[in-house]
Coordinates of C-alpha atoms in Angstrom, one line a residue:
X1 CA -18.9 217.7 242.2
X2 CA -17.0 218.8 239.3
X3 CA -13.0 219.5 239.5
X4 CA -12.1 223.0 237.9
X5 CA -9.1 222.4 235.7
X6 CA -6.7 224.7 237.5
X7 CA -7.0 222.7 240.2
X8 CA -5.9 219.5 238.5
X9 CA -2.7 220.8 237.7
X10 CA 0.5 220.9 240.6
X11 CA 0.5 224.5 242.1
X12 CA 3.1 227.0 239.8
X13 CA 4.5 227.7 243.3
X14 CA 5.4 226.2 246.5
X15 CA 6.7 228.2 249.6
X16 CA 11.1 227.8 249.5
X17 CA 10.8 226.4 246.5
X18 CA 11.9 227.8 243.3
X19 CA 9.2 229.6 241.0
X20 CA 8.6 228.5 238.1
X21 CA 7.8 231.0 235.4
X22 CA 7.0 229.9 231.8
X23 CA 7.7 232.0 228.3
X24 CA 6.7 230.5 224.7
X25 CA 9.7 231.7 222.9
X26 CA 9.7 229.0 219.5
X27 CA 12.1 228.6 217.1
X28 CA 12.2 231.2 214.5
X29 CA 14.8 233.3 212.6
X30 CA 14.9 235.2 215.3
X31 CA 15.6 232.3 217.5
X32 CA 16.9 229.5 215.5
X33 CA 18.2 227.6 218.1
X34 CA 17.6 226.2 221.9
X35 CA 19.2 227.1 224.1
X36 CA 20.8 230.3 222.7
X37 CA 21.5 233.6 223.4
X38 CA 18.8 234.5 221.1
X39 CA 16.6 232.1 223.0
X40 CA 17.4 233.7 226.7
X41 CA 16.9 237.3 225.0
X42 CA 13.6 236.5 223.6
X43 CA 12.3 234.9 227.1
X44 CA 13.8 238.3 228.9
X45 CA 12.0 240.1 226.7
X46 CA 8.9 238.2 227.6
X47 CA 9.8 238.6 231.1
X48 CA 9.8 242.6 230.9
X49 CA 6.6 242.8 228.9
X50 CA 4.2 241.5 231.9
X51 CA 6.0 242.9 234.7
X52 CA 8.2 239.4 236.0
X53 CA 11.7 240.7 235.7
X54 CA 11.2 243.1 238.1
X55 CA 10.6 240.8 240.8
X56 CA 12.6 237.9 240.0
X57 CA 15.3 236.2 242.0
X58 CA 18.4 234.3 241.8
X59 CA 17.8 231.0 240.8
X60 CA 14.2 230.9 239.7
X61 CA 13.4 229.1 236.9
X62 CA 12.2 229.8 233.7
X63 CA 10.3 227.1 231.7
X64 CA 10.3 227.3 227.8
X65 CA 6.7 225.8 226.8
X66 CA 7.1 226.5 223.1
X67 CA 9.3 223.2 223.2
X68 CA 6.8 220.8 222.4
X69 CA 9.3 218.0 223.5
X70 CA 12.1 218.6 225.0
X71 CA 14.8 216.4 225.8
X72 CA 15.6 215.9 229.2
X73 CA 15.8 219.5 231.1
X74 CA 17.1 221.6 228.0
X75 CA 13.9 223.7 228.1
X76 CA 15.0 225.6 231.7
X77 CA 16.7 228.1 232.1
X78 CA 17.8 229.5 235.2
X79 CA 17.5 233.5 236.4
X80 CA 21.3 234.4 237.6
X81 CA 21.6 238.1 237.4
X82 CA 25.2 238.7 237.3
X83 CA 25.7 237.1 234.1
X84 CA 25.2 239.3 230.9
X85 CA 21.7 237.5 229.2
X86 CA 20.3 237.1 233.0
X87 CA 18.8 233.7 231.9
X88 CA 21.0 230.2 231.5
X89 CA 20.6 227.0 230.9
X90 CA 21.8 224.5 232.8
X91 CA 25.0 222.2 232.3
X92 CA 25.7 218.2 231.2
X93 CA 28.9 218.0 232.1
X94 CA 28.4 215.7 235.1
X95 CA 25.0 214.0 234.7
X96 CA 22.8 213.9 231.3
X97 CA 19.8 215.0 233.2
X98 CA 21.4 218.2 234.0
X99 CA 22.9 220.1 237.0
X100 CA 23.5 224.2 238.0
X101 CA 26.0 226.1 236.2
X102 CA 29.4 226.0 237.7
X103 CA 29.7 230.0 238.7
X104 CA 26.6 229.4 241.0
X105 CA 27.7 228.8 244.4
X106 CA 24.6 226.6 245.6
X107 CA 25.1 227.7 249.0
X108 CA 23.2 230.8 248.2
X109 CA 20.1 228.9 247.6
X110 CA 18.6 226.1 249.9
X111 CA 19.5 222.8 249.4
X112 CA 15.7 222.1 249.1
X113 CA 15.3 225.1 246.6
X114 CA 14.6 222.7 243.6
X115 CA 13.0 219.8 244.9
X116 CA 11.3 218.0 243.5
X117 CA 11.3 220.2 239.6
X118 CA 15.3 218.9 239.1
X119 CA 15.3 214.9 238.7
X120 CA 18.4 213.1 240.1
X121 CA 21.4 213.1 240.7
X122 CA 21.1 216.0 242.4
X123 CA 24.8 217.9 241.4
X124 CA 25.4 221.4 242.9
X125 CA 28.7 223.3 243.1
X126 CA 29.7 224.4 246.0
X127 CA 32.5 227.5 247.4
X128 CA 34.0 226.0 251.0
X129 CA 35.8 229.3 251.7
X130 CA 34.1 230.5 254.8
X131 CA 34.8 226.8 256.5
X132 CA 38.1 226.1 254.7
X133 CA 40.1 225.4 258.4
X134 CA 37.2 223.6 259.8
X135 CA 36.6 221.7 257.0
X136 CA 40.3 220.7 256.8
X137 CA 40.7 219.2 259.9
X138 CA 37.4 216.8 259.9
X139 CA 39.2 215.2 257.0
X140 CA 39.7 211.4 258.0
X141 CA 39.7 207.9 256.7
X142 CA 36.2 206.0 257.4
X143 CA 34.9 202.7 256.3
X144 CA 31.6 201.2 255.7
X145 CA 30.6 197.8 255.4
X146 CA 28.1 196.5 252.2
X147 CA 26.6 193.2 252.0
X148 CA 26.8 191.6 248.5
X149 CA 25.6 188.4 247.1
X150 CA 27.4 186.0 244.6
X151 CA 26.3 184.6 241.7
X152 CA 26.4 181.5 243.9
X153 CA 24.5 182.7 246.5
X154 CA 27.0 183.3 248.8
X155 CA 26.0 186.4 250.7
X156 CA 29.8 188.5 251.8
X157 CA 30.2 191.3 254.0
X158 CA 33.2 193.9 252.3
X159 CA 34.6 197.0 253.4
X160 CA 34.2 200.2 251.3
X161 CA 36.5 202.8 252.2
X162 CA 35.9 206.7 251.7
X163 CA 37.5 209.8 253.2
X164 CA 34.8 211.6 255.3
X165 CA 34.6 215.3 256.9
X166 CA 31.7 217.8 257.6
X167 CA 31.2 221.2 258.9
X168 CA 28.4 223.5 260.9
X169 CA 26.9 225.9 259.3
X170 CA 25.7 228.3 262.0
X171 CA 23.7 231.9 262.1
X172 CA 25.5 234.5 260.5
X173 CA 27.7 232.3 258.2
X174 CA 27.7 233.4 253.9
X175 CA 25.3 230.8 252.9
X176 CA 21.4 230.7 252.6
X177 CA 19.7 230.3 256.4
X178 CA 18.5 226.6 255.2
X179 CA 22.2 225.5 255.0
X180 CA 22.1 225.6 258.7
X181 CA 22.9 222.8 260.8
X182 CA 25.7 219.5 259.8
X183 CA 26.7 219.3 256.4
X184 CA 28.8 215.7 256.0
X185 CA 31.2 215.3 253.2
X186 CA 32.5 212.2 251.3
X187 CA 35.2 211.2 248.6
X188 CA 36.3 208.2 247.6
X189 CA 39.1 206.3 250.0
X190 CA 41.9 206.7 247.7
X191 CA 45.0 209.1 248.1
X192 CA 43.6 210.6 244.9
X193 CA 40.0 211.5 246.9
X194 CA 41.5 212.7 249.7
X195 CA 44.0 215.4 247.6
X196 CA 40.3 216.3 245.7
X197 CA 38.8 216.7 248.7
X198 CA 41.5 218.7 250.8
X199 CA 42.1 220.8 247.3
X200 CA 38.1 221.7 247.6
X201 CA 38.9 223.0 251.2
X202 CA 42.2 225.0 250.0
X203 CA 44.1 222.8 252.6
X204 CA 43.1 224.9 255.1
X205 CA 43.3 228.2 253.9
X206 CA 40.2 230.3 252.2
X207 CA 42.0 232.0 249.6
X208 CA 42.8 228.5 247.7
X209 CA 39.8 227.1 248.3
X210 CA 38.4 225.5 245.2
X211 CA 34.4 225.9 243.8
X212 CA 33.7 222.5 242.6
X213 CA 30.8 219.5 241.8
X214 CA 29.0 217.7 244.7
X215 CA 26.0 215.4 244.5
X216 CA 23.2 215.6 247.4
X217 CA 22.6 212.0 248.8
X218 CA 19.0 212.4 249.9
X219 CA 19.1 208.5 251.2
X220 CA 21.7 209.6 253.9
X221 CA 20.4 212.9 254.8
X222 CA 18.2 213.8 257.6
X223 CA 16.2 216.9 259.2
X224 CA 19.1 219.2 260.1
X225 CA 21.8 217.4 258.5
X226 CA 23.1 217.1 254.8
X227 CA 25.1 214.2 253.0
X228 CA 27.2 215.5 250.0
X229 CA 29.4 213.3 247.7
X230 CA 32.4 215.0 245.9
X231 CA 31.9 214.6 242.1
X232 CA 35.4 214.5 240.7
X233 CA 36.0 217.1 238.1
X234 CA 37.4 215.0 235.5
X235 CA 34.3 212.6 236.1

C-alpha cells in the first residue's frame, strides 16, 4: 500500500496546542531583514490575503518558510494582538534557543500550549498578582539531597538548598483553565533567591507584584501539578 505524502508529514494542528500557520515572506528590499518590522508586515499581509487573521488567536504561531535555514527559532513569530505589528518574534535573552516575549503573561495560554514545537528550556514569564498573599506565605527554606561521585570513585550524598512555595490555581481564577490544579515554585537557597522570589509575589501585595522569567521543569511535574524554576533576571 502506498503512503500519500500528506500523511508523512506531523499534522499542522493538534487539539490545545498552538497552530501553526506558515507565510513565505523572503528577503527583498521590501524586507531586507529577519526578523523585522518589515518582515511581520509582509507575513500580516499574507495573513489577510487568505482569510487567517480573521481567526487567529493569541499566541499562535507563525512559521516563516522562505528561510531556507534558519538559525535556531528566529523564523517564528508569535500572534500577540495588542502589540502594534500583531506578529513577534521571540526573545534570547535567557536561553539561545529562544523563549516568549516578556509582555506575555503565559498564564493566559496553557502551559502545554507549545509542546513539543518550542525546544528546551522551556522559559515563560509569568504575572503572580491574583495569588500574591498566597504565594507569599508558602515561601520557605527546603533542601534536597544529590548523590555525586568523585573523581575517585567515592560516591557522597550533599545537600542542595532552595527556597520553595506554590499556589492553587482554582475555577474562576485570571489564568487559562489548564493552569488549574498546584503550581510549585523554586529559587535558589540564598538570601538573594529568596528577595527574587518574594519580589515576584510583591511581598504579599498584588499591586507590586513583579512579571518575570520562569523555566518549566517537565522532569518534576506531574498530571495536575506544575514545577517552575525562577530564572533570575540578571541571568
Amino acid at each position: 500500500m502506498r503512503i500519500e505524502l500528506a500523511f508523512e508529514r506531523p499534522p499542522p494542528f493538534m487539539t490545545g496546542r498552538a497552530p501553526i500557520l506558515r507565510v513565505f515572506v523572503p528577503i527583498s528590499d521590501r524586507v531586507p531583514r529577519w526578523p523585522s518590522k518589515e518582515g511581520a508586515d509582509a507575513s500580516w499581509r499574507e495573513l489577510e490575503k487568505c482569510g487567517a487573521s480573521k481567526r487567529m488567536r493569541l499566541g499562535d504561531l507563525v512559521v516563516n518558510t522562505a528561510l531556507s535555514r534558519p538559525s535556531n527559532t528566529e523564523h517564528v513569530l508569535i500572534f500577540v494582538p495588542f502589540v502594534q505589528h500583531k506578529l513577534v518574534p521571540l526573545e534570547y535573552v535567557h536561553c539561545s534557543t529562544g523563549h516568549l516575549p516578556h509582555y506575555l503573561d503565559a498564564f493566559a495560554l496553557s502551559p502545554t500550549y507549545y509542546d513539543p514545537f518550542l525546544p528546551t528550556p522551556q522559559i515563560i514569564y509569568l504575572d503572580f498578582a491574583p495569588w500574591a498573599q498566597q504565594a507569599m506565605a508558602s515561601v520557605r527554606l527546603a533542601y534536597e539531597r544529590r548523590d555525586h561521585t568523585t573523581t575517585s570513585g567515592a560516591r557522597i550524598s550533599a545537600k542542595r538548598y532552595l527556597h520553595v512555595g506554590g499556589i492553587e490555581v482554582k475555577p474562576g481564577d485570571r489564568a487559562a483553565p489548564e493552569w488549574r490544579g498546584m503550581i510549585s515554585l523554586e529559587a535558589e537557597g540564598t538570601a538573594e533567591g529568596r528577595q527574587a522570589m518574594e519580589a515576584r509575589f510583591g511581598h504579599g501585595d498584588a499591586a507590586r507584584a513583579i512579571m518575570g522569567p520562569w523555566e518549566v521543569v517537565r522532569e518534576r511535574s506531574m498530571l495536575g501539578s506544575l514545577w517552575l524554576r525562577l530564572i533570575p533576571e540578571s541571568q
